[in-house]
Coordinates of C-alpha atoms in Angstrom, one line a residue:
Chain A
M111 CA -31.7 -4.9 -132.8
I112 CA -35.1 -5.4 -130.4
T113 CA -33.4 -4.5 -127.5
V114 CA -32.3 -1.1 -129.1
L115 CA -35.8 -0.4 -130.6
S116 CA -37.4 -1.1 -127.4
C117 CA -34.9 1.3 -125.4
I118 CA -35.7 4.2 -128.0
S119 CA -39.2 3.5 -128.0
M120 CA -39.4 3.5 -124.4
R121 CA -37.4 7.1 -124.8
A122 CA -39.5 8.5 -126.7
T123 CA -42.4 7.4 -124.2
C124 CA -41.6 8.8 -121.5
V125 CA -40.3 12.3 -123.4
I126 CA -44.2 12.4 -124.5
K127 CA -45.4 11.4 -121.3
Q128 CA -43.4 14.4 -119.5
L129 CA -44.7 16.9 -122.3
I130 CA -48.3 15.8 -121.5
E131 CA -48.0 16.7 -117.8
F132 CA -46.5 20.2 -118.0
K133 CA -49.6 22.2 -118.5
P134 CA -48.4 25.9 -118.7
W135 CA -48.7 27.4 -122.2
G136 CA -45.1 28.9 -121.9
L137 CA -43.3 26.2 -121.6
V138 CA -45.4 24.8 -124.5
M139 CA -43.7 25.8 -127.4
F140 CA -40.3 24.5 -126.3
K141 CA -41.7 21.2 -125.8
K142 CA -43.2 20.8 -128.8
A143 CA -39.1 21.5 -130.0
T144 CA -38.5 18.7 -127.7
L145 CA -41.3 15.9 -129.1
V146 CA -40.4 17.1 -132.6
V147 CA -36.4 16.5 -131.9
A148 CA -37.5 13.2 -130.3
L149 CA -39.2 11.5 -132.9
A150 CA -36.8 12.9 -135.1
A151 CA -34.6 10.3 -133.2
I152 CA -36.9 7.8 -133.3
G153 CA -36.7 8.2 -136.7
V154 CA -33.0 8.0 -137.3
S155 CA -32.4 5.1 -135.3
A156 CA -35.2 3.0 -137.0
E157 CA -33.3 4.2 -140.0
A158 CA -30.5 2.8 -138.5
Q159 CA -31.9 -0.7 -138.2
E160 CA -33.4 -1.1 -141.7
T161 CA -34.4 -4.5 -142.7
P162 CA -31.6 -6.3 -144.2
T163 CA -31.0 -7.2 -147.5
L164 CA -31.6 -10.6 -149.5
E165 CA -28.2 -10.5 -149.8
Q166 CA -27.1 -10.0 -146.2
M167 CA -29.5 -12.3 -145.2
W168 CA -28.1 -14.6 -147.8
E169 CA -24.8 -14.4 -146.4
V170 CA -25.7 -14.5 -142.3
I171 CA -27.8 -17.7 -143.5
Q172 CA -24.2 -19.3 -145.2
Q173 CA -22.6 -18.4 -141.7
Q174 CA -24.8 -19.9 -140.1
K175 CA -24.7 -22.7 -142.3
A176 CA -20.9 -23.1 -141.8
E177 CA -21.4 -23.0 -138.3
I178 CA -23.7 -26.1 -138.4
E179 CA -21.3 -28.1 -140.4
A180 CA -19.0 -27.4 -138.1
L181 CA -20.9 -28.3 -135.1
K182 CA -22.5 -31.0 -137.0
S183 CA -19.0 -32.5 -138.0
E184 CA -17.4 -31.9 -134.2
L185 CA -20.8 -33.8 -133.2
D186 CA -19.5 -36.6 -135.5
E187 CA -15.9 -36.7 -134.3
A188 CA -17.5 -36.8 -130.4
E189 CA -19.7 -39.3 -131.0
H190 CA -17.0 -41.4 -133.1
K191 CA -14.7 -41.0 -129.9
I192 CA -16.8 -42.0 -127.9
E193 CA -17.8 -45.6 -129.9
E194 CA -14.0 -46.1 -129.9
T195 CA -13.6 -45.8 -126.0
D196 CA -16.2 -48.2 -125.7
V197 CA -14.4 -50.4 -127.7
R198 CA -10.9 -49.5 -125.8
V199 CA -13.3 -50.1 -122.7
E200 CA -14.7 -53.3 -124.0
T201 CA -10.7 -54.4 -124.8
T202 CA -10.0 -53.5 -121.9
A203 CA -12.2 -55.2 -119.4
S204 CA -12.3 -58.4 -121.4
A205 CA -8.2 -58.2 -121.1
L206 CA -8.6 -57.8 -117.2
D207 CA -11.1 -60.7 -117.3
V208 CA -9.1 -62.8 -119.3
I209 CA -6.1 -62.3 -116.5
S210 CA -8.1 -62.5 -113.7
Q211 CA -9.3 -65.7 -114.5
S212 CA -5.9 -67.2 -114.9
G213 CA -4.8 -66.1 -111.5
G214 CA -3.0 -62.9 -113.0
S215 CA -0.2 -64.5 -115.1
Q216 CA 0.0 -64.4 -119.2
S217 CA 2.6 -66.4 -119.3
S218 CA 3.3 -70.5 -120.4
A219 CA 4.3 -71.1 -116.8
A220 CA 0.0 -70.7 -115.8
N221 CA -0.6 -73.7 -117.2
W222 CA 1.4 -75.3 -114.9
T223 CA -0.4 -73.2 -111.5
E224 CA -3.3 -74.0 -112.7
N225 CA -2.7 -78.3 -112.9
T226 CA -0.7 -77.7 -109.5
S227 CA -2.3 -77.1 -105.9
L228 CA -0.1 -76.6 -102.9
G229 CA -1.9 -76.5 -99.0
G230 CA -0.9 -77.4 -95.7
Y231 CA -1.9 -76.9 -92.3
G232 CA -0.2 -76.6 -88.7
E233 CA -0.4 -76.8 -84.8
L234 CA 0.9 -75.5 -81.5
H235 CA 0.0 -77.2 -78.8
Y236 CA 0.2 -76.4 -74.7
N237 CA -0.3 -79.0 -72.2
N238 CA 0.1 -78.3 -68.5
L239 CA -0.9 -81.9 -67.1
E240 CA -0.5 -83.5 -63.7
D241 CA -0.3 -87.3 -63.2
S242 CA -2.8 -87.8 -60.4
H243 CA -0.8 -91.0 -59.7
S244 CA 2.7 -89.5 -59.1
D245 CA 1.8 -85.8 -58.5
A246 CA 4.1 -85.1 -61.6
N247 CA 3.7 -82.0 -63.4
E248 CA 4.1 -82.0 -67.5
S249 CA 4.5 -78.8 -69.1
E250 CA 5.4 -78.4 -72.7
I251 CA 5.0 -76.1 -75.8
D252 CA 5.2 -78.5 -78.7
F253 CA 4.3 -77.4 -82.5
H254 CA 2.8 -80.9 -82.8
R255 CA 2.8 -80.7 -86.7
F256 CA 3.7 -78.6 -90.0
V257 CA 2.5 -79.8 -92.8
L258 CA 2.3 -79.1 -96.6
F259 CA 0.6 -80.3 -99.3
L260 CA 1.5 -80.7 -103.3
G261 CA -0.8 -82.4 -105.8
H262 CA -0.4 -82.0 -109.5
D263 CA -3.2 -82.8 -112.0
F264 CA -1.4 -84.6 -115.5
N265 CA -5.4 -84.6 -117.1
E266 CA -9.0 -84.8 -115.9
K267 CA -8.2 -87.9 -114.7
V268 CA -5.1 -88.4 -113.8
R269 CA -3.8 -86.8 -110.7
F270 CA -1.2 -86.9 -108.0
F271 CA -1.2 -85.8 -104.5
S272 CA 1.1 -85.7 -101.5
E273 CA 1.7 -85.0 -98.0
V274 CA 5.0 -84.2 -96.0
E275 CA 5.2 -83.6 -92.3
I276 CA 7.6 -82.6 -89.9
E277 CA 6.3 -83.5 -86.5
H278 CA 7.7 -81.5 -83.1
S279 CA 9.9 -79.1 -85.1
L280 CA 12.7 -81.0 -84.9
A281 CA 13.5 -84.1 -86.6
G282 CA 16.8 -86.1 -86.3
D283 CA 18.8 -88.4 -84.4
G284 CA 18.0 -87.7 -80.8
K285 CA 15.6 -85.1 -81.4
P286 CA 11.9 -85.2 -80.5
G287 CA 10.3 -85.1 -84.6
E288 CA 10.2 -86.7 -87.0
V289 CA 9.8 -85.7 -91.2
E290 CA 7.2 -88.6 -92.7
L291 CA 6.2 -88.8 -95.7
E292 CA 2.2 -89.4 -95.0
Q293 CA 0.5 -89.4 -98.3
A294 CA 2.1 -89.9 -102.0
Y295 CA 0.3 -91.1 -104.5
I296 CA -1.6 -91.3 -108.2
E297 CA -5.0 -91.5 -108.6
Y298 CA -6.8 -92.1 -111.8
D299 CA -10.7 -91.9 -112.6
Y300 CA -10.9 -95.4 -114.2
A301 CA -15.2 -95.0 -114.6
Q302 CA -17.4 -92.7 -114.0
N303 CA -17.8 -92.6 -110.2
H304 CA -15.1 -95.1 -109.8
T305 CA -11.1 -94.2 -108.8
I306 CA -7.9 -96.2 -108.5
K307 CA -5.8 -94.9 -106.5
S308 CA -2.0 -96.3 -105.9
G309 CA 1.1 -95.1 -104.1
L310 CA 1.4 -94.4 -100.2
F311 CA -2.5 -93.3 -98.7
L312 CA -4.5 -92.5 -95.5
T313 CA -6.0 -96.1 -94.2
P314 CA -9.7 -95.0 -95.2
V315 CA -11.0 -95.6 -91.1
G316 CA -12.2 -93.5 -88.7
I317 CA -13.5 -90.0 -88.3
L318 CA -9.8 -88.1 -88.1
N319 CA -7.7 -90.5 -89.9
E320 CA -8.4 -88.5 -93.2
T321 CA -9.4 -85.7 -92.5
H322 CA -7.5 -84.1 -89.5
E323 CA -6.8 -80.1 -90.4
P324 CA -7.3 -78.9 -86.9
D325 CA -9.6 -76.3 -88.0
T326 CA -12.2 -79.8 -88.8
F327 CA -12.2 -80.5 -85.0
F328 CA -12.6 -79.7 -81.3
G329 CA -10.2 -80.6 -78.7
V330 CA -6.5 -80.0 -79.0
E331 CA -5.0 -83.1 -79.0
R332 CA -6.5 -85.6 -81.5
N333 CA -8.9 -87.9 -79.7
N334 CA -7.3 -91.3 -77.7
V335 CA -9.4 -93.6 -79.0
E336 CA -8.7 -93.3 -82.5
K337 CA -4.8 -92.3 -81.4
N338 CA -4.4 -95.5 -79.4
I339 CA -6.9 -98.0 -81.3
I340 CA -7.8 -97.2 -84.7
P341 CA -4.4 -96.0 -84.7
T342 CA -4.0 -92.4 -86.2
T343 CA -2.5 -91.2 -88.3
W344 CA -1.9 -94.1 -90.3
W345 CA -0.8 -94.4 -93.7
E346 CA 0.3 -97.7 -96.3
A347 CA 1.0 -98.7 -99.2
G348 CA -1.0 -100.5 -102.0
V349 CA -4.0 -99.9 -104.1
N350 CA -7.5 -98.8 -103.5
L351 CA -10.6 -98.4 -105.1
Q352 CA -12.9 -96.0 -104.3
G353 CA -16.9 -94.6 -106.2
Y354 CA -19.8 -94.5 -105.3
L355 CA -23.0 -96.9 -105.7
V356 CA -25.6 -95.0 -105.4
D357 CA -26.1 -91.2 -104.5
G358 CA -23.7 -90.4 -101.4
L359 CA -23.0 -94.4 -100.8
R360 CA -19.3 -94.2 -101.5
Y361 CA -16.8 -97.4 -101.0
D362 CA -13.7 -98.5 -100.5
L363 CA -11.8 -101.4 -101.2
G364 CA -7.6 -101.4 -100.9
V365 CA -5.2 -104.2 -100.7
T366 CA -2.2 -102.5 -98.6
S367 CA 1.1 -103.1 -96.3
G368 CA 0.3 -103.7 -93.3
L369 CA 1.0 -103.4 -89.3
N370 CA 4.4 -104.8 -88.0
V371 CA 4.2 -105.0 -84.3
D372 CA 7.8 -106.0 -83.4
A373 CA 6.7 -108.6 -80.0
F374 CA 10.4 -109.5 -79.3
E375 CA 10.9 -105.8 -78.4
G376 CA 7.9 -106.4 -76.0
K377 CA 5.5 -104.1 -78.0
Y378 CA 2.0 -104.9 -78.3
K379 CA -0.1 -102.0 -78.7
V380 CA -1.8 -101.7 -82.3
R381 CA -0.3 -98.0 -82.3
D382 CA 3.5 -99.3 -82.2
G383 CA 2.9 -101.8 -85.2
R384 CA 2.9 -98.8 -87.8
Q385 CA 5.8 -98.8 -89.9
K386 CA 4.8 -96.1 -92.1
V387 CA 6.2 -97.2 -95.2
A388 CA 9.8 -96.9 -94.6
E389 CA 11.3 -100.1 -95.7
A390 CA 8.5 -102.1 -94.6
N391 CA 7.8 -105.3 -93.9
A392 CA 5.6 -106.4 -96.5
N393 CA 4.9 -110.3 -96.1
N394 CA 1.5 -110.1 -95.2
A395 CA -1.0 -107.6 -96.5
A396 CA -3.5 -105.8 -95.2
Y397 CA -7.3 -105.5 -96.8
T398 CA -9.6 -103.3 -95.9
G399 CA -13.0 -101.9 -96.9
R400 CA -15.1 -99.4 -96.7
I401 CA -18.7 -98.2 -96.7
K402 CA -19.7 -94.6 -96.0
Y403 CA -23.2 -92.9 -96.6
T404 CA -23.1 -89.3 -96.6
A405 CA -26.5 -87.9 -99.1
I406 CA -28.2 -86.4 -96.4
P407 CA -26.6 -83.4 -95.3
G408 CA -24.7 -83.3 -92.3
L409 CA -25.1 -86.7 -92.1
E410 CA -22.1 -89.3 -91.7
L411 CA -22.1 -92.9 -91.1
A412 CA -19.3 -95.1 -92.2
T413 CA -17.7 -98.0 -91.2
T414 CA -14.4 -100.4 -91.9
L415 CA -13.3 -103.9 -91.6
Q416 CA -9.8 -104.4 -92.1
Y417 CA -8.0 -108.1 -92.3
Q418 CA -4.5 -109.0 -92.2
S419 CA -3.0 -112.4 -92.1
D420 CA -0.6 -111.8 -90.0
L421 CA 0.5 -108.5 -87.4
L422 CA 3.5 -110.1 -86.4
Q423 CA 4.6 -110.0 -90.1
G424 CA 6.1 -114.0 -90.4
E425 CA 8.3 -113.3 -87.7
L426 CA 7.1 -116.3 -85.5
E427 CA 6.0 -119.3 -86.7
Q428 CA 2.7 -119.1 -85.2
G429 CA 0.9 -115.8 -87.2
A430 CA -1.5 -113.6 -85.8
A431 CA -4.4 -113.1 -88.0
A432 CA -6.0 -109.7 -87.1
T433 CA -9.5 -108.1 -88.2
L434 CA -10.2 -104.1 -87.6
F435 CA -13.6 -103.2 -87.2
E436 CA -14.5 -99.6 -86.7
A437 CA -18.2 -98.0 -87.1
H438 CA -19.0 -94.1 -86.5
A439 CA -21.4 -91.6 -87.1
I440 CA -21.3 -87.5 -87.3
Y441 CA -24.4 -85.6 -87.1
E442 CA -24.7 -81.5 -87.8
A443 CA -27.8 -79.4 -87.6
G444 CA -28.1 -76.0 -87.1
G445 CA -25.2 -75.8 -84.2
F446 CA -25.9 -79.2 -82.6
G447 CA -23.2 -81.4 -83.7
I448 CA -22.6 -85.3 -82.8
R449 CA -19.5 -87.7 -83.5
A450 CA -19.9 -91.3 -82.0
L451 CA -17.2 -93.6 -82.6
Y452 CA -16.7 -97.0 -81.9
A453 CA -13.1 -99.4 -82.7
A454 CA -12.1 -102.7 -82.1
W455 CA -9.1 -104.9 -83.0
D456 CA -9.5 -108.9 -82.9
I457 CA -6.1 -110.5 -82.9
D458 CA -5.6 -114.1 -83.1
G459 CA -4.7 -116.2 -79.8
Y460 CA -1.5 -116.7 -79.8
Y461 CA -0.7 -112.6 -80.0
E462 CA -1.0 -112.7 -76.4
E463 CA 1.7 -115.2 -76.2
A464 CA 3.3 -113.3 -78.3
T465 CA 3.5 -110.4 -76.8
G466 CA 3.3 -111.4 -73.5
K467 CA 0.4 -109.0 -72.4
L468 CA -2.5 -110.3 -71.3
G469 CA -5.8 -109.6 -73.3
A470 CA -3.5 -107.9 -75.9
D471 CA -5.9 -110.1 -78.2
K472 CA -8.5 -107.5 -77.9
Q473 CA -7.8 -103.7 -78.4
E474 CA -10.7 -101.4 -78.2
G475 CA -12.4 -98.0 -77.6
W476 CA -14.7 -95.6 -78.0
Y477 CA -16.4 -92.2 -77.2
V478 CA -19.6 -89.6 -77.9
E479 CA -18.6 -86.2 -78.9
P480 CA -21.7 -83.9 -78.6
S481 CA -21.1 -80.1 -79.7
Y482 CA -22.7 -76.7 -79.9
K483 CA -22.2 -74.3 -82.2
F484 CA -23.2 -70.5 -80.7
F485 CA -22.0 -68.6 -83.9
D486 CA -20.3 -69.3 -87.0
N487 CA -16.8 -68.9 -85.1
F488 CA -17.6 -70.1 -81.4
G489 CA -18.4 -73.9 -80.3
V490 CA -18.6 -75.7 -77.1
F491 CA -17.9 -79.5 -76.8
A492 CA -17.3 -82.1 -74.2
R493 CA -15.8 -85.6 -74.8
Y494 CA -16.6 -88.9 -73.0
S495 CA -14.0 -92.1 -74.0
E496 CA -12.9 -95.2 -73.5
W497 CA -10.1 -97.3 -74.9
D498 CA -8.5 -100.1 -73.9
N499 CA -5.0 -102.2 -75.8
Q500 CA -5.5 -105.2 -73.3
A501 CA -9.4 -105.7 -73.0
G502 CA -9.1 -109.6 -74.1
T503 CA -10.3 -110.5 -70.2
G504 CA -11.3 -109.0 -67.4
L505 CA -8.6 -109.6 -65.8
V506 CA -6.2 -107.1 -66.1
D507 CA -6.8 -103.4 -65.2
S508 CA -5.8 -101.7 -68.2
G509 CA -8.5 -99.8 -69.4
Y510 CA -8.6 -95.6 -69.5
S511 CA -11.0 -93.2 -69.8
Q512 CA -11.4 -89.6 -70.2
I513 CA -13.6 -86.7 -69.8
D514 CA -12.6 -83.4 -71.9
V515 CA -14.3 -80.4 -72.4
G516 CA -13.4 -77.1 -74.1
V517 CA -13.9 -74.4 -76.7
N518 CA -13.0 -73.6 -80.5
Y519 CA -12.8 -70.4 -81.7
W520 CA -12.5 -69.7 -85.4
L521 CA -10.9 -66.6 -86.1
T522 CA -11.3 -67.0 -89.5
P523 CA -13.0 -70.6 -91.4
Q524 CA -9.5 -72.2 -91.2
V525 CA -7.7 -70.5 -88.2
V526 CA -8.7 -71.8 -85.1
F527 CA -7.7 -71.3 -81.0
K528 CA -8.7 -74.3 -78.8
A529 CA -8.7 -74.6 -75.2
D530 CA -10.0 -77.9 -73.2
Y531 CA -9.7 -79.6 -70.0
Q532 CA -9.1 -83.2 -69.9
D533 CA -10.2 -85.5 -66.7
Q534 CA -8.3 -88.9 -67.1
T535 CA -9.0 -92.2 -65.5
A536 CA -5.9 -94.7 -66.0
P537 CA -4.6 -98.0 -64.4
D538 CA -2.8 -98.0 -61.0
A539 CA 0.7 -98.3 -63.0
K540 CA 0.0 -95.6 -65.5
A541 CA 0.3 -91.9 -65.8
E542 CA -3.5 -90.7 -64.8
M543 CA -3.4 -87.2 -66.9
D544 CA -5.4 -84.3 -66.1
G545 CA -5.1 -80.6 -67.2
L546 CA -5.3 -78.0 -69.6
N547 CA -4.6 -78.0 -73.2
L548 CA -3.8 -74.6 -75.5
G549 CA -3.9 -74.8 -78.9
V550 CA -3.5 -72.9 -82.2
G551 CA -4.2 -74.2 -85.3
Y552 CA -4.9 -73.5 -89.3
S553 CA -5.0 -75.1 -92.6
F554 CA -5.0 -73.7 -96.1
Chain B
M291 CA -9.6 -117.5 -104.0
R292 CA -9.1 -114.2 -101.9
K293 CA -7.9 -112.7 -105.3
T294 CA -10.9 -113.9 -107.1
V295 CA -14.1 -112.8 -104.2
F296 CA -11.9 -109.4 -104.5
I297 CA -12.5 -109.3 -108.2
G298 CA -15.8 -110.4 -108.2
L299 CA -16.6 -107.8 -105.9
L300 CA -15.1 -104.6 -107.7
V301 CA -17.4 -105.9 -110.7
C302 CA -20.6 -106.8 -108.7
L303 CA -19.8 -103.0 -107.4
V304 CA -19.4 -101.4 -110.8
T305 CA -22.6 -103.3 -112.2
L306 CA -24.6 -101.6 -109.0
S307 CA -23.3 -98.3 -109.3
V308 CA -24.3 -97.8 -112.4
P309 CA -27.9 -96.1 -111.7
C310 CA -25.7 -93.6 -109.7
R311 CA -25.5 -90.1 -110.6
A312 CA -22.3 -88.8 -111.5
Q313 CA -20.3 -87.4 -109.0
R314 CA -18.4 -85.1 -111.8
G315 CA -18.3 -83.7 -114.5
V316 CA -20.5 -80.7 -116.3
F317 CA -24.2 -81.6 -114.9
L318 CA -25.8 -78.5 -116.6
T319 CA -24.5 -76.0 -119.2
P320 CA -25.0 -72.6 -118.7
E321 CA -27.5 -72.0 -121.5
Q322 CA -29.7 -74.9 -120.1
F323 CA -29.4 -73.3 -116.7
H324 CA -31.3 -69.8 -117.8
Q325 CA -33.6 -71.7 -119.6
Q326 CA -34.6 -73.0 -116.8
A327 CA -34.7 -70.0 -114.9
F328 CA -36.2 -67.7 -117.8
A329 CA -37.8 -69.9 -120.1
G330 CA -35.6 -67.7 -122.8
Q331 CA -37.4 -64.8 -121.5
G332 CA -33.6 -63.1 -119.8
E333 CA -31.0 -60.9 -121.0
N334 CA -27.5 -61.0 -121.1
Q335 CA -26.6 -58.0 -118.6
I336 CA -23.2 -56.8 -117.5
L337 CA -23.1 -55.1 -113.8
W338 CA -19.6 -53.2 -113.5
L339 CA -18.2 -52.7 -110.2
D340 CA -16.6 -49.9 -108.2
G341 CA -14.0 -50.0 -105.9
D342 CA -15.5 -49.8 -102.8
Q343 CA -17.8 -53.1 -104.6
L344 CA -14.9 -54.9 -105.7
Q345 CA -13.6 -54.6 -102.1
Q346 CA -17.1 -55.9 -100.2
A347 CA -17.1 -58.6 -103.2
Q348 CA -13.5 -59.8 -101.9
R349 CA -14.6 -59.5 -98.3
I350 CA -17.4 -62.0 -99.1
L351 CA -15.2 -64.5 -100.8
G352 CA -12.3 -64.3 -99.3
H353 CA -10.4 -63.8 -102.1
R354 CA -10.0 -60.8 -104.6
F355 CA -12.9 -61.1 -107.1
P356 CA -11.5 -61.7 -110.5
G357 CA -12.1 -58.8 -112.8
I358 CA -14.4 -55.3 -112.4
R359 CA -17.7 -56.3 -114.0
T360 CA -19.4 -59.2 -114.1
R361 CA -22.2 -60.9 -116.5
Y362 CA -25.2 -61.8 -115.7
V363 CA -28.7 -62.4 -116.8
A364 CA -32.3 -60.7 -116.2
G365 CA -35.5 -61.2 -116.5
G366 CA -38.4 -59.5 -114.8
T367 CA -37.5 -59.2 -110.9
R368 CA -35.5 -62.5 -111.6
T369 CA -31.6 -62.3 -112.0
A370 CA -29.2 -65.6 -112.6
W371 CA -25.8 -65.8 -111.9
I372 CA -23.0 -68.4 -112.4
F373 CA -19.5 -68.1 -111.1
D374 CA -16.6 -70.6 -110.7
E375 CA -14.9 -71.0 -107.0
I376 CA -12.3 -73.5 -105.6
G377 CA -13.9 -75.8 -103.1
K378 CA -10.1 -77.3 -102.2
T379 CA -8.3 -77.7 -105.6
H380 CA -10.7 -77.2 -108.1
P381 CA -13.3 -74.8 -109.2
I382 CA -16.7 -75.4 -108.8
T383 CA -19.4 -73.9 -111.3
I384 CA -22.1 -72.7 -109.1
G385 CA -25.2 -71.0 -111.0
V386 CA -27.4 -69.0 -108.3
V387 CA -31.3 -67.5 -109.1
V388 CA -32.4 -64.2 -106.9
E389 CA -35.9 -62.8 -107.0
A390 CA -37.0 -60.4 -104.9
S391 CA -33.7 -60.1 -103.0
E392 CA -33.8 -64.3 -102.4
I393 CA -32.3 -66.9 -103.6
V394 CA -34.6 -69.1 -105.8
Q395 CA -32.4 -72.0 -106.8
V396 CA -28.9 -72.6 -106.8
K397 CA -27.5 -75.5 -109.0
I398 CA -24.0 -77.1 -110.0
L399 CA -23.2 -76.6 -113.5
E400 CA -19.8 -78.6 -113.0
Y401 CA -17.9 -80.3 -110.3
R402 CA -14.4 -81.4 -110.8
E403 CA -13.1 -82.0 -107.4
S404 CA -12.7 -86.0 -106.8
R405 CA -14.4 -85.7 -103.4
G406 CA -17.5 -84.3 -102.2
G407 CA -20.1 -84.1 -105.3
E408 CA -22.5 -84.5 -102.7
V409 CA -23.0 -80.7 -102.9
R410 CA -24.8 -81.2 -106.4
Y411 CA -27.6 -83.2 -104.7
D412 CA -30.9 -81.3 -104.4
S413 CA -30.6 -82.1 -100.3
F414 CA -28.1 -80.0 -100.1
T415 CA -28.7 -77.5 -102.8
R416 CA -32.7 -76.3 -101.4
Q417 CA -31.3 -75.3 -98.3
F418 CA -30.4 -72.2 -99.9
I419 CA -33.8 -71.6 -101.1
G420 CA -35.4 -68.3 -99.3
G421 CA -32.0 -67.4 -98.3
S422 CA -31.4 -63.6 -98.1
L423 CA -28.9 -61.4 -97.4
I424 CA -28.4 -59.6 -94.0
E425 CA -26.4 -57.0 -93.1
K426 CA -23.6 -57.3 -91.4
Q427 CA -20.3 -55.2 -90.7
P428 CA -17.4 -55.3 -92.3
E429 CA -19.4 -57.3 -95.1
P430 CA -23.1 -58.8 -95.9
K431 CA -23.6 -62.4 -94.6
L432 CA -26.4 -65.6 -96.0
D433 CA -29.5 -65.4 -93.9
A434 CA -29.9 -69.3 -94.2
T435 CA -28.7 -72.3 -92.2
I436 CA -27.3 -74.4 -94.1
D437 CA -25.9 -78.0 -93.0
G438 CA -22.8 -79.0 -94.3
I439 CA -21.6 -82.6 -96.1
T440 CA -18.9 -83.8 -93.4
G441 CA -15.5 -84.4 -95.6
A442 CA -16.7 -82.0 -98.2
T443 CA -16.3 -78.5 -96.0
L444 CA -14.4 -76.5 -98.2
S445 CA -16.7 -77.4 -101.3
V446 CA -19.7 -76.5 -98.7
R447 CA -18.0 -73.2 -98.4
A448 CA -17.1 -72.3 -101.6
V449 CA -21.6 -72.7 -102.4
K450 CA -22.1 -70.4 -99.5
K451 CA -19.4 -68.1 -100.6
V452 CA -21.2 -67.8 -103.7
A453 CA -24.8 -67.7 -102.5
T454 CA -24.0 -64.4 -100.7
L455 CA -21.9 -63.0 -103.6
A456 CA -25.1 -63.7 -106.1
L457 CA -27.2 -62.0 -103.4
Y458 CA -25.3 -58.8 -103.3
F459 CA -24.4 -58.8 -107.0
H460 CA -28.5 -58.5 -107.3
S461 CA -28.6 -56.0 -105.1
L462 CA -26.4 -53.5 -106.8
T463 CA -28.8 -54.2 -110.4
P464 CA -31.7 -52.2 -111.9
V465 CA -33.8 -54.7 -110.6
A466 CA -33.2 -54.7 -106.9
Y467 CA -33.4 -51.1 -107.9
S468 CA -36.8 -51.1 -109.0
D469 CA -38.2 -54.2 -106.3
T470 CA -37.0 -51.2 -103.8
L471 CA -38.9 -48.6 -105.6
A472 CA -42.1 -50.8 -105.9
E473 CA -41.4 -51.9 -102.0
G474 CA -41.7 -47.9 -101.1
S475 CA -39.1 -48.3 -99.2
L476 CA -37.1 -45.4 -100.5
P477 CA -37.4 -41.8 -99.1

């Protein structure tokens, strides 16, 4: 209405201005008439826009009130919907949280999977080695180890763990490989910080015997000292107690089956005495104790002592009591790392006679391995090692030494590619293998 | 005779180990952890995560982040986060306090693995203090030198992942945004 009145008013003002600007009197009378008409027009327009009556205003107010009520109702409804949506979003998110935390399953089977774990590791090796004594070449590719772990928690204190391995891909009569049960035990936390383990388990000795996933060490093949002296991988059946004495200081005490070296078959190396808990001769048990210190980040100090009353398991009247001593240190800080290990078997003198191998009553070795990781996923190492399975006398040329240098590249923290070069020094009568090793390994 | 020595040795070990801290179990409840971090002044908050943020969290953890949001406690310029992350076979409950985009505390609230409990020692967790996020592709990394625990590689890795995730999530909160504004580094 204000807009209409403004327009009319503007038109009237315009006409009046025109009339004033025209000076000739001949036209004055005409202009006056026009002015009257214009003013009359304003009067008519103003009359058309009369102030509404109280009734009309009341009607308008009622209409507006109804509109406000309707809008208010719509607003309440919208707010209610928003609140409902909030509740639904919260419920959905909570349900998603529950499903996510239960691994995506809402069935009762989730309880079983929550308490059961599956893992494994594997390593493929390529060796291109040459015997520098005979110039014989050995080029071989081998899926050395394929391992699956299966564990289950019966409750918070009782659990089962197992490890099954296929070595060299193909097992059976005349085949190069084996299917092996390397771990299968029940563990029970009988007191705070103390656990008892019973079954078939890895002997607590050395660096690699218990932790040998390929992504955790440098070098394609496991080092020869732990392999030929300890002898890794070594498992026995029996009972083991484990626990913490003070923060970071752990003990292991075990009574297990022992080694059984078949002297009649010309065997003499401790490695040949592994019975692998396969219908094993259990006439003479082995007693193992270990102390391990890991309280300082990056540092591990450990030592193991094992006593076995007869390495020949009663096959001969005169036994061959044996003691294994092993000690090692690991230190890793920043990218720098160093590992050093010494292991020695001291076997009663009759062992030498029984096996017919001079000096076999002492079998020992050591290595030192510095390494440096330039990045999280790339590192280099060097290793010097010596081992001798007839170290009892200085009369036999039986000692080996080896230098290894190589690199590890971790594609992910648990997938590794490895390359190294080995330079071996062997007794004159034995193969002296030098050359390149390549490998790929994983664990999960 | 040998059995007697063995049993005697066992009894000595158990007796000697009484002062040793527990290797497994609950060391700190979430309430105690928050109380230590905020002295009762913290407020519960929720951080909702969009697709890109969930993807980034997945890259940091190496597996899917459970859920589409996460709860945290904020007070002043601090945020505190608690996550469960599997070490070898069991989840470790880890608490991380972040202030001004740097870690000020890492605590192991509960450890359930049978080995590797050394990650709860202060000598290990204090290495994270001052750690921050460094922008790298495809995912941000923890800028701190952490020496591991031998034989507990997977538990160490779990703590490092959670510390990195807490720093990343902190960077998505209003607290981090106001920090950035205060520093005047935004255009």
